[in-house]
Tab-separated table of C-alpha atoms in Angstrom:
chain	number	residue	atom	x	y	z
A	1	MET	CA	-0.127	0.196	0.363
A	2	VAL	CA	1.301	3.194	-1.018
A	3	SER	CA	0.557	6.596	1.144
A	4	GLN	CA	0.658	10.194	0.178
A	5	LEU	CA	1.017	13.570	1.581
A	6	LYS	CA	-2.204	15.334	0.570
A	7	LEU	CA	-2.161	19.233	1.172
A	8	LEU	CA	-5.022	20.496	3.341
A	9	SER	CA	-4.943	24.153	3.960
A	10	GLN	CA	-1.678	27.192	3.674
A	11	SER	CA	-1.698	29.493	6.182
A	12	GLU	CA	-0.602	32.265	5.568
A	13	LEU	CA	0.692	34.264	9.379
A	14	ALA	CA	2.533	37.568	8.352
A	15	LEU	CA	5.103	39.040	5.591
A	16	ASP	CA	8.595	37.429	5.725
A	17	ALA	CA	11.385	39.536	7.376
A	18	ARG	CA	13.198	42.261	4.835
A	19	ARG	CA	16.003	40.718	5.497
A	20	GLU	CA	19.041	39.606	3.007
A	21	HIS	CA	19.793	36.128	5.399
A	22	ARG	CA	16.427	34.294	6.273
A	23	ILE	CA	15.432	34.251	9.491
A	24	ASN	CA	11.872	32.744	9.284
A	25	ALA	CA	11.355	29.199	9.128
A	26	ASN	CA	14.737	27.452	8.835
A	27	SER	CA	14.678	23.934	9.581
A	28	PHE	CA	17.741	23.918	11.974
A	29	GLN	CA	15.170	25.433	14.745
A	30	GLN	CA	14.464	23.174	16.638
A	31	ASP	CA	11.214	24.281	17.270
A	32	ALA	CA	10.252	26.880	14.831
A	33	LEU	CA	6.490	24.723	14.817
A	34	THR	CA	5.857	22.137	17.779
A	35	THR	CA	2.541	20.666	18.094
A	36	PHE	CA	0.840	19.534	22.133
A	37	ASN	CA	-1.760	18.575	23.629
A	38	GLY	CA	-3.356	19.101	20.502
A	39	TRP	CA	-2.736	22.306	19.636
A	40	GLN	CA	0.116	23.666	17.150
A	41	TYR	CA	2.846	26.526	18.352
A	42	THR	CA	5.104	28.165	16.219
A	43	CYS	CA	7.351	31.335	16.308
A	44	PHE	CA	8.301	34.140	13.966
A	45	TYR	CA	9.918	37.671	13.765
A	46	ARG	CA	7.410	40.151	11.789
A	47	HIS	CA	8.297	43.539	11.214
A	48	LYS	CA	7.061	46.335	13.746
A	49	ASP	CA	6.126	48.179	11.158
A	50	ALA	CA	5.662	49.118	7.031
A	51	THR	CA	9.188	51.127	6.698
A	52	SER	CA	10.988	50.218	9.371
A	53	ASN	CA	14.699	47.331	9.682
A	54	ALA	CA	13.542	46.127	12.900
A	55	LEU	CA	11.629	43.202	13.609
A	56	PHE	CA	8.636	41.511	17.123
A	57	VAL	CA	8.929	38.322	18.274
A	58	SER	CA	5.498	36.490	17.987
A	59	LEU	CA	3.754	33.693	18.567
A	60	ALA	CA	1.436	31.958	17.161
A	61	ARG	CA	-1.432	28.982	18.478
A	62	ARG	CA	-4.249	26.902	16.915
A	63	ALA	CA	-6.304	24.064	17.986
A	64	ILE	CA	-5.968	20.565	15.462
A	65	LYS	CA	-7.579	17.910	17.651
A	66	ASP	CA	-10.860	17.787	15.449
A	67	THR	CA	-10.352	20.283	12.897
A	68	LEU	CA	-7.641	22.906	11.881
A	69	GLY	CA	-8.867	26.078	13.603
A	70	ASP	CA	-7.739	29.281	13.422
A	71	TRP	CA	-4.507	31.179	14.942
A	72	GLU	CA	-4.021	33.478	17.196
A	73	THR	CA	-1.381	35.823	17.241
A	74	LEU	CA	0.768	37.165	20.315
A	75	THR	CA	4.246	39.862	19.269
A	76	PHE	CA	6.477	41.234	22.411
A	77	GLU	CA	7.075	44.950	21.175
A	78	ASP	CA	9.098	45.431	23.808
A	79	TYR	CA	12.561	43.493	22.414
A	80	GLU	CA	13.672	44.655	18.168
A	81	GLN	CA	15.664	42.288	16.439
A	82	THR	CA	18.294	44.330	14.441
A	83	ALA	CA	20.815	41.977	12.593
A	84	ASP	CA	20.914	41.074	9.585
A	85	ASP	CA	22.056	37.388	10.119
A	86	GLY	CA	20.485	33.698	9.767
A	87	HIS	CA	22.058	32.381	12.770
A	88	ASN	CA	19.586	34.815	15.317
A	89	THR	CA	16.350	32.344	14.433
A	90	ILE	CA	13.243	31.620	17.582
A	91	SER	CA	13.112	28.747	20.149
A	92	ILE	CA	10.156	27.677	21.396
A	93	GLY	CA	9.725	24.550	23.439
A	94	VAL	CA	6.710	23.089	25.702
A	95	CYS	CA	6.975	21.181	28.783
A	96	GLU	CA	4.463	19.067	29.672
A	97	GLY	CA	4.694	18.335	33.055
A	98	ASP	CA	3.892	22.671	33.930
A	99	GLY	CA	2.168	23.615	30.765
A	100	THR	CA	4.996	26.023	30.504
A	101	ILE	CA	6.280	27.541	26.433
A	102	HIS	CA	9.861	28.668	26.679
A	103	VAL	CA	11.003	31.036	23.942
A	104	ALA	CA	15.033	31.877	23.173
A	105	PHE	CA	15.926	34.362	20.348
A	106	ASP	CA	17.937	36.214	18.648
A	107	HIS	CA	21.470	34.755	19.211
A	108	HIS	CA	24.858	34.592	17.174
A	109	CYS	CA	27.130	34.815	20.276
A	110	ASP	CA	25.492	36.989	21.700
A	111	PRO	CA	23.863	37.388	25.650
A	112	LEU	CA	21.150	34.573	26.180
A	113	HIS	CA	17.282	36.565	25.395
A	114	PHE	CA	14.696	33.963	26.929
A	115	ARG	CA	11.553	34.264	28.130
A	116	MET	CA	8.856	31.561	30.012
A	117	SER	CA	4.557	31.409	30.199
A	118	VAL	CA	3.524	31.153	33.212
A	119	PRO	CA	1.565	27.157	33.832
A	120	GLY	CA	-1.464	25.750	32.682
A	121	VAL	CA	-0.589	27.514	29.371
A	122	ALA	CA	-0.503	24.225	27.192
A	123	THR	CA	-1.468	22.173	29.800
A	124	SER	CA	-5.102	23.731	29.247
A	125	PRO	CA	-5.186	26.336	27.065
A	126	GLU	CA	-8.511	27.369	26.629
A	127	THR	CA	-8.535	28.481	30.195
A	128	HIS	CA	-6.047	31.161	28.766
A	129	LYS	CA	-5.790	34.589	26.543
A	130	TRP	CA	-3.614	34.421	24.188
A	131	GLY	CA	-1.112	37.669	24.616
A	132	ALA	CA	2.005	38.432	25.318
A	133	SER	CA	1.036	39.018	29.437
A	134	LEU	CA	1.191	35.334	29.617
A	135	PHE	CA	4.703	35.760	29.370
A	136	SER	CA	7.956	36.950	31.280
A	137	PRO	CA	9.831	39.618	30.144
A	138	THR	CA	12.904	38.827	28.831
A	139	HIS	CA	15.708	37.627	30.530
A	140	ASN	CA	18.822	37.421	30.431
A	141	GLN	CA	19.641	34.294	32.472
A	142	LEU	CA	17.762	31.158	33.008
A	143	PRO	CA	15.120	31.148	35.708
A	144	GLY	CA	16.803	29.045	38.744
A	145	TYR	CA	20.550	28.685	37.602
A	146	THR	CA	22.532	30.195	40.396
A	147	ARG	CA	25.789	28.597	39.902
A	148	THR	CA	29.293	30.717	41.241
A	149	GLY	CA	32.343	30.064	39.693
A	150	GLN	CA	34.277	29.118	36.026
A	151	LEU	CA	30.233	29.079	35.324
A	152	ALA	CA	29.022	31.780	36.937
A	153	ILE	CA	26.049	33.813	35.354
A	154	GLU	CA	27.979	36.026	33.637
A	155	LYS	CA	30.024	33.125	32.163
A	156	ILE	CA	27.206	30.466	31.202
A	157	PHE	CA	25.034	33.114	29.350
A	158	LEU	CA	27.283	35.586	27.848
A	159	GLU	CA	27.310	34.022	24.380
A	160	THR	CA	24.975	31.716	23.319
A	161	THR	CA	24.054	30.665	19.602
A	162	TYR	CA	21.838	27.758	18.589
A	163	PRO	CA	19.434	27.311	21.398
A	164	ARG	CA	17.403	24.406	21.380
A	165	PHE	CA	14.738	22.466	23.538
A	166	ILE	CA	13.959	19.507	23.492
A	167	ARG	CA	10.360	17.507	25.251
A	168	VAL	CA	11.269	15.269	27.218
A	169	ASP	CA	9.081	12.576	29.600
A	170	ASN	CA	7.577	16.026	31.896
A	171	ASP	CA	10.362	18.172	31.602
A	172	LEU	CA	12.810	19.780	28.639
A	173	LEU	CA	16.099	20.037	28.267
A	174	LEU	CA	17.791	23.078	26.703
A	175	SER	CA	20.886	23.213	24.724
A	176	TYR	CA	23.594	25.791	23.045
A	177	ARG	CA	26.664	26.862	21.982
A	178	ILE	CA	29.178	28.752	24.206
A	179	GLY	CA	32.071	29.568	21.809
A	180	ILE	CA	32.537	31.237	18.304
A	181	ALA	CA	32.532	28.949	15.336
A	182	GLY	CA	34.815	26.653	14.795
A	183	ALA	CA	36.083	27.109	18.585
A	184	GLY	CA	33.162	26.817	20.840
A	185	SER	CA	31.656	23.865	23.269
A	186	ASP	CA	27.592	22.412	23.839
A	187	HIS	CA	25.600	22.775	27.122
A	188	LEU	CA	23.048	21.262	28.452
A	189	PHE	CA	20.653	22.782	30.688
A	190	LYS	CA	17.439	20.650	32.566
A	191	TYR	CA	14.678	22.730	33.782
A	192	SER	CA	12.385	20.716	36.100
A	193	SER	CA	8.386	21.010	36.454
A	194	LYS	CA	8.558	20.350	39.503
A	195	ASP	CA	11.000	23.368	40.628
A	196	ARG	CA	10.335	25.313	37.623
A	197	SER	CA	14.009	26.270	37.623
A	198	TYR	CA	16.851	25.660	35.642
A	199	SER	CA	19.629	23.549	36.532
A	200	TYR	CA	23.225	23.140	34.595
A	201	ILE	CA	24.006	19.076	33.476
A	202	GLY	CA	27.085	20.076	31.989
A	203	GLN	CA	29.396	20.746	28.626
A	204	PHE	CA	28.713	17.453	26.915
A	205	LEU	CA	30.629	18.545	23.732
A	206	THR	CA	33.872	20.204	23.740
A	207	GLY	CA	35.431	21.414	20.429
A	208	VAL	CA	39.376	21.066	20.245
A	209	LYS	CA	40.746	23.598	17.512
A	210	ASN	CA	37.213	22.723	16.179
A	211	ASN	CA	33.924	23.198	17.245
A	212	PRO	CA	31.050	20.897	17.470
A	213	TYR	CA	27.640	21.528	15.048
A	214	ILE	CA	24.741	19.328	15.526
A	215	ASN	CA	22.341	18.486	13.829
A	216	GLY	CA	19.888	18.661	16.868
A	217	ILE	CA	18.424	16.583	19.376
A	218	SER	CA	15.928	13.864	19.574
A	219	TYR	CA	14.503	11.619	22.589
A	220	ALA	CA	12.232	8.663	21.602
A	221	ASN	CA	12.086	5.512	23.911
A	222	GLY	CA	13.886	7.430	27.121
A	223	ARG	CA	16.926	7.436	24.658
A	224	VAL	CA	18.891	11.308	23.853
A	225	HIS	CA	20.103	11.119	20.528
A	226	VAL	CA	22.740	13.492	18.662
A	227	SER	CA	24.971	14.162	15.517
A	228	GLY	CA	26.371	16.276	14.214
A	229	THR	CA	29.677	17.372	12.132
A	230	TYR	CA	33.202	19.189	13.017
A	231	ARG	CA	34.640	22.972	12.055
A	232	GLY	CA	37.764	22.719	12.634
A	233	PHE	CA	39.234	26.216	13.317
A	234	VAL	CA	41.181	29.070	11.260
A	235	TRP	CA	42.877	31.377	12.972
A	236	TYR	CA	42.270	35.103	11.351
A	237	GLU	CA	43.234	38.839	12.863
A	238	GLY	CA	41.376	39.844	15.609
A	239	VAL	CA	40.886	36.457	17.024
A	240	ASP	CA	41.951	37.070	20.340
A	241	ASP	CA	40.246	40.586	20.847
A	242	PRO	CA	37.206	40.367	22.473
A	243	GLU	CA	35.811	43.276	21.305
A	244	ALA	CA	35.998	42.012	17.845
A	245	ARG	CA	32.501	40.506	15.979
A	246	LEU	CA	33.754	39.653	12.507
A	247	HIS	CA	32.772	35.831	13.736
A	248	THR	CA	29.228	36.379	14.014
A	249	VAL	CA	28.684	37.954	10.699
A	250	GLN	CA	26.126	35.437	8.095
A	251	ALA	CA	29.425	33.941	6.781
A	252	GLY	CA	32.723	34.479	9.422
A	253	PRO	CA	36.069	33.310	8.810
A	254	ASN	CA	35.784	29.874	9.968
A	255	GLY	CA	33.052	29.179	7.022
A	256	PRO	CA	31.371	25.858	6.070
A	257	GLU	CA	34.422	24.191	3.419
A	258	ASN	CA	35.698	23.419	7.349
A	259	ASN	CA	33.314	20.871	8.157
A	260	TYR	CA	33.876	17.374	8.650
A	261	SER	CA	32.884	13.648	9.120
A	262	LEU	CA	29.448	12.983	11.351
A	263	PHE	CA	29.680	11.951	15.037
A	264	TYR	CA	26.495	10.993	17.336
A	265	VAL	CA	26.053	10.786	20.797
A	266	SER	CA	23.608	9.048	22.812
A	267	SER	CA	22.235	9.074	26.672
A	268	ASP	CA	19.720	7.053	28.351
A	269	ASP	CA	19.753	9.060	31.871
A	270	LEU	CA	18.665	12.565	29.976
A	271	GLY	CA	21.962	14.229	29.705
A	272	LYS	CA	23.897	13.043	33.011
A	273	THR	CA	25.912	10.452	30.665
A	274	PHE	CA	26.359	10.132	26.865
A	275	ASN	CA	27.829	7.249	24.726
A	276	ASN	CA	29.409	6.542	21.225
A	277	SER	CA	27.472	4.487	18.600
A	278	ARG	CA	28.416	0.727	20.608
A	279	GLY	CA	27.057	1.963	24.026
A	280	GLU	CA	30.223	2.470	25.154
A	281	ARG	CA	30.588	5.377	28.122
A	282	LEU	CA	32.234	8.838	26.831
A	283	ALA	CA	31.683	11.205	29.528
A	284	ASN	CA	30.000	11.127	33.056
A	285	LEU	CA	28.767	15.020	32.793
A	286	GLU	CA	28.172	14.894	36.952
A	287	VAL	CA	32.048	14.486	37.327
A	288	GLY	CA	32.625	17.124	35.160
A	289	GLU	CA	33.322	14.353	31.918
A	290	THR	CA	33.264	16.280	28.410
A	291	VAL	CA	32.702	14.290	24.623
A	292	PHE	CA	35.711	15.531	23.099
A	293	PRO	CA	36.119	15.306	19.328
A	294	ASP	CA	39.016	12.338	19.549
A	295	ALA	CA	36.811	9.824	21.662
A	296	ASP	CA	36.923	6.337	20.596
A	297	GLY	CA	33.911	5.412	18.520
A	298	LEU	CA	32.457	9.021	18.251
A	299	ILE	CA	32.595	9.828	14.171
A	300	VAL	CA	30.513	7.092	12.794
A	301	PHE	CA	31.447	8.142	8.833
A	302	ASP	CA	34.320	9.861	7.846
A	303	ILE	CA	33.432	12.998	5.365
A	304	PRO	CA	36.180	15.088	3.932
A	305	GLN	CA	36.249	18.361	4.109
A	306	ASN	CA	34.528	20.771	1.306
A	307	SER	CA	31.671	17.995	1.189
A	308	GLY	CA	29.120	20.583	1.941
A	309	ILE	CA	27.684	22.762	4.362
A	310	LEU	CA	27.086	18.826	6.590
A	311	ASN	CA	26.135	21.369	9.359
A	312	GLN	CA	22.755	22.160	11.104
A	313	GLU	CA	20.285	19.746	8.875
A	314	ALA	CA	18.979	17.466	10.477
A	315	GLN	CA	17.836	14.195	12.607
A	316	ALA	CA	15.159	12.232	14.032
A	317	ALA	CA	14.802	8.926	16.370
A	318	ASP	CA	12.026	6.812	15.040
A	319	GLU	CA	9.578	4.698	17.937
A	320	ASP	CA	11.551	1.724	16.880
A	321	GLY	CA	14.830	2.675	18.549
A	322	GLY	CA	16.569	3.456	15.270
A	323	PHE	CA	17.542	6.808	14.447
A	324	HIS	CA	18.252	8.918	10.829
A	325	ALA	CA	20.326	11.717	10.019
A	326	LEU	CA	20.002	14.005	6.879
A	327	ASN	CA	22.909	15.916	5.227
A	328	ARG	CA	24.713	16.654	2.242
A	329	GLU	CA	28.148	14.864	0.595
A	330	ASN	CA	29.175	16.863	-2.372
A	331	GLU	CA	25.679	17.820	-3.755
A	332	VAL	CA	23.769	14.599	-2.881
A	333	TRP	CA	21.524	13.991	-0.244
A	334	MET	CA	22.368	11.064	1.891
A	335	HIS	CA	20.352	9.838	4.884
A	336	TYR	CA	22.124	7.953	7.317
A	337	TYR	CA	20.769	5.512	9.239
A	338	ARG	CA	21.282	3.380	12.348
A	339	SER	CA	19.333	1.082	12.811
A	340	PRO	CA	17.936	-0.634	16.216
A	341	GLU	CA	20.441	-2.889	16.817
A	342	GLY	CA	23.535	-0.096	16.525
A	343	GLN	CA	24.632	-0.784	12.495
A	344	TRP	CA	24.565	2.498	10.530
A	345	SER	CA	24.054	2.651	6.539
A	346	ARG	CA	24.231	5.628	4.566
A	347	HIS	CA	22.140	6.294	1.211
A	348	ALA	CA	21.688	8.875	-1.662
A	349	LEU	CA	18.524	9.826	-1.987
A	350	PRO	CA	16.616	10.307	-5.744
A	351	ASP	CA	15.051	13.005	-6.510
A	352	ALA	CA	16.660	16.615	-5.614
A	353	LEU	CA	20.481	17.799	-5.788
A	354	PRO	CA	21.304	20.110	-3.389
A	355	THR	CA	24.025	22.849	-4.083
A	356	ARG	CA	27.591	22.413	-1.377
A	357	THR	CA	25.814	25.255	0.538
A	358	GLY	CA	21.582	25.664	-0.691
A	359	ALA	CA	18.802	25.670	2.062
A	360	ARG	CA	18.940	22.964	4.685
A	361	GLY	CA	16.612	19.811	4.529
A	362	ASP	CA	14.402	18.227	7.265
A	363	VAL	CA	13.832	14.924	8.219
A	364	ILE	CA	10.416	13.429	10.006
A	365	ALA	CA	9.984	10.103	11.872
A	366	LEU	CA	6.053	9.715	11.593
A	367	PRO	CA	4.509	7.999	15.055
A	368	GLY	CA	2.846	4.703	14.111
A	369	LYS	CA	3.355	5.109	10.460
A	370	ARG	CA	7.252	2.796	10.453
A	371	THR	CA	7.426	5.973	7.674
A	372	VAL	CA	10.398	8.204	7.365
A	373	VAL	CA	10.059	11.590	5.843
A	374	PHE	CA	12.196	14.037	3.715
A	375	ALA	CA	12.116	16.874	3.075
A	376	LEU	CA	14.302	18.812	0.485
A	377	PRO	CA	14.006	21.640	-0.463
A	378	GLY	CA	15.059	22.623	-3.619
A	379	ASN	CA	18.320	24.561	-3.917
A	380	ARG	CA	18.505	25.099	-8.013
A	381	ASP	CA	14.939	26.022	-7.626
A	382	ASN	CA	11.733	27.100	-5.743
A	383	LYS	CA	10.711	23.429	-5.615
A	384	LEU	CA	9.855	21.267	-2.506
A	385	THR	CA	10.354	17.280	-2.853
A	386	VAL	CA	9.322	14.784	-0.234
A	387	VAL	CA	10.924	11.513	0.039
A	388	GLY	CA	9.265	8.927	1.578
A	389	ALA	CA	11.309	6.075	3.304
A	390	ARG	CA	9.667	2.686	4.376
A	391	LEU	CA	11.828	1.612	8.027
A	392	PRO	CA	12.659	-2.463	7.917
A	393	GLU	CA	11.511	-5.044	9.446
A	394	THR	CA	13.229	-5.505	12.647
A	395	ALA	CA	13.507	-9.265	12.794
A	396	ALA	CA	11.222	-10.960	15.996
A	397	ALA	CA	12.914	-11.314	19.774
A	398	ASP	CA	12.316	-15.521	19.309
A	399	ASP	CA	13.399	-16.135	15.713
A	400	ALA	CA	17.009	-16.836	15.960
A	401	THR	CA	17.797	-18.411	12.574
A	402	GLU	CA	17.324	-14.487	11.651
A	403	LYS	CA	20.142	-13.590	13.645
A	404	GLN	CA	21.804	-15.918	13.229
A	405	ARG	CA	25.470	-15.608	11.183
A	406	LYS	CA	26.579	-18.477	8.883
A	407	VAL	CA	29.577	-18.914	7.191
A	408	VAL	CA	29.288	-19.536	3.103
A	409	VAL	CA	31.795	-20.738	0.915
A	410	LEU	CA	31.083	-18.718	-2.642
A	411	ASP	CA	32.198	-20.633	-6.117
A	412	PHE	CA	33.159	-18.286	-9.168
A	413	ALA	CA	34.631	-19.898	-12.511
A	414	LEU	CA	37.212	-18.808	-14.794
A	415	GLU	CA	35.930	-18.796	-18.262
A	416	ASP	CA	38.473	-18.878	-20.532
A	417	GLY	CA	37.624	-15.703	-23.281
A	418	LEU	CA	36.486	-13.028	-21.209
């Protein structure tokens, strides 16, 4: 039986930002669109007025339980976004335990910009009139964080890039990079719905003359999955100047031509410890350990530099325990698949060819469908190609014949005249 996608509706939320670099609807936002409790939530920038270059942060929601409802939109008019930089997107997260909505926005090596709703907005949306008054003012630190010393408030929230939220059971994880392109590390926080505060878990990925770029953070069946690439660091004039901002331009001196390889780590305890693809322990964050780029078994595919953009592409975990990453190699879309048994494979996707640094795609594992869907933007035109792939059938647990390997002799004959 062949499944087909059907377009149900098209919603126009606002005029897109008048910017050279796209700041709305990027696939690497986690998330730009999320669904929870029969409602959808999305975030985007809209212009302050018809002539100004300044942007306001807007959030919209709609009910989708029985039919697709109308979008309700709120706008925060007390913060103006002005940088023409595609990094400075918005990310939203919803906490299942207390119904709070979390928003992080406008970052490229910048102080944290964070807002959070009052409890219950997402768990009881019908009882909360949608408006900016539901949310806190913009904060430059996470609520509840009181750590001192090396990771004091003025350090941990000073240089934020790529914030990502991921819902884990009743709580929420938040990750972001600290440091510049080619010389940064990724940090992990946990929001507790019980305490309604954030705590620091640790620096889970550390760059050494490079920096990790993650495709995202996925969570399924109690396991956190993270994949990504590394970007080698190239020295440039002014790198040691704390007042310099050259590294924050759209394409700085350490660009995607320096990206290489695909790495993978997982955690079965919500980020306290991380393992490689073989299940071997790489780091225990509770005792200050971290995953270094030369960790054993970290790299799952060697990909040379100058193979394409590689960073901030896409990933998804399926309900069978499999994991999927989407990336590109030399202008070919590639699907990297880790089976539930831990075996890796990669496959070229048909019908669409990316450029080396064109718009990024996305991958979604459809619940209950045993199907993975890839959304591939036309880097050479304005088309969007959607490709579906059925997941391989897994062997039954008691079917020993499927799991046995055999020693086989292959017989060949060399015929004359060939």
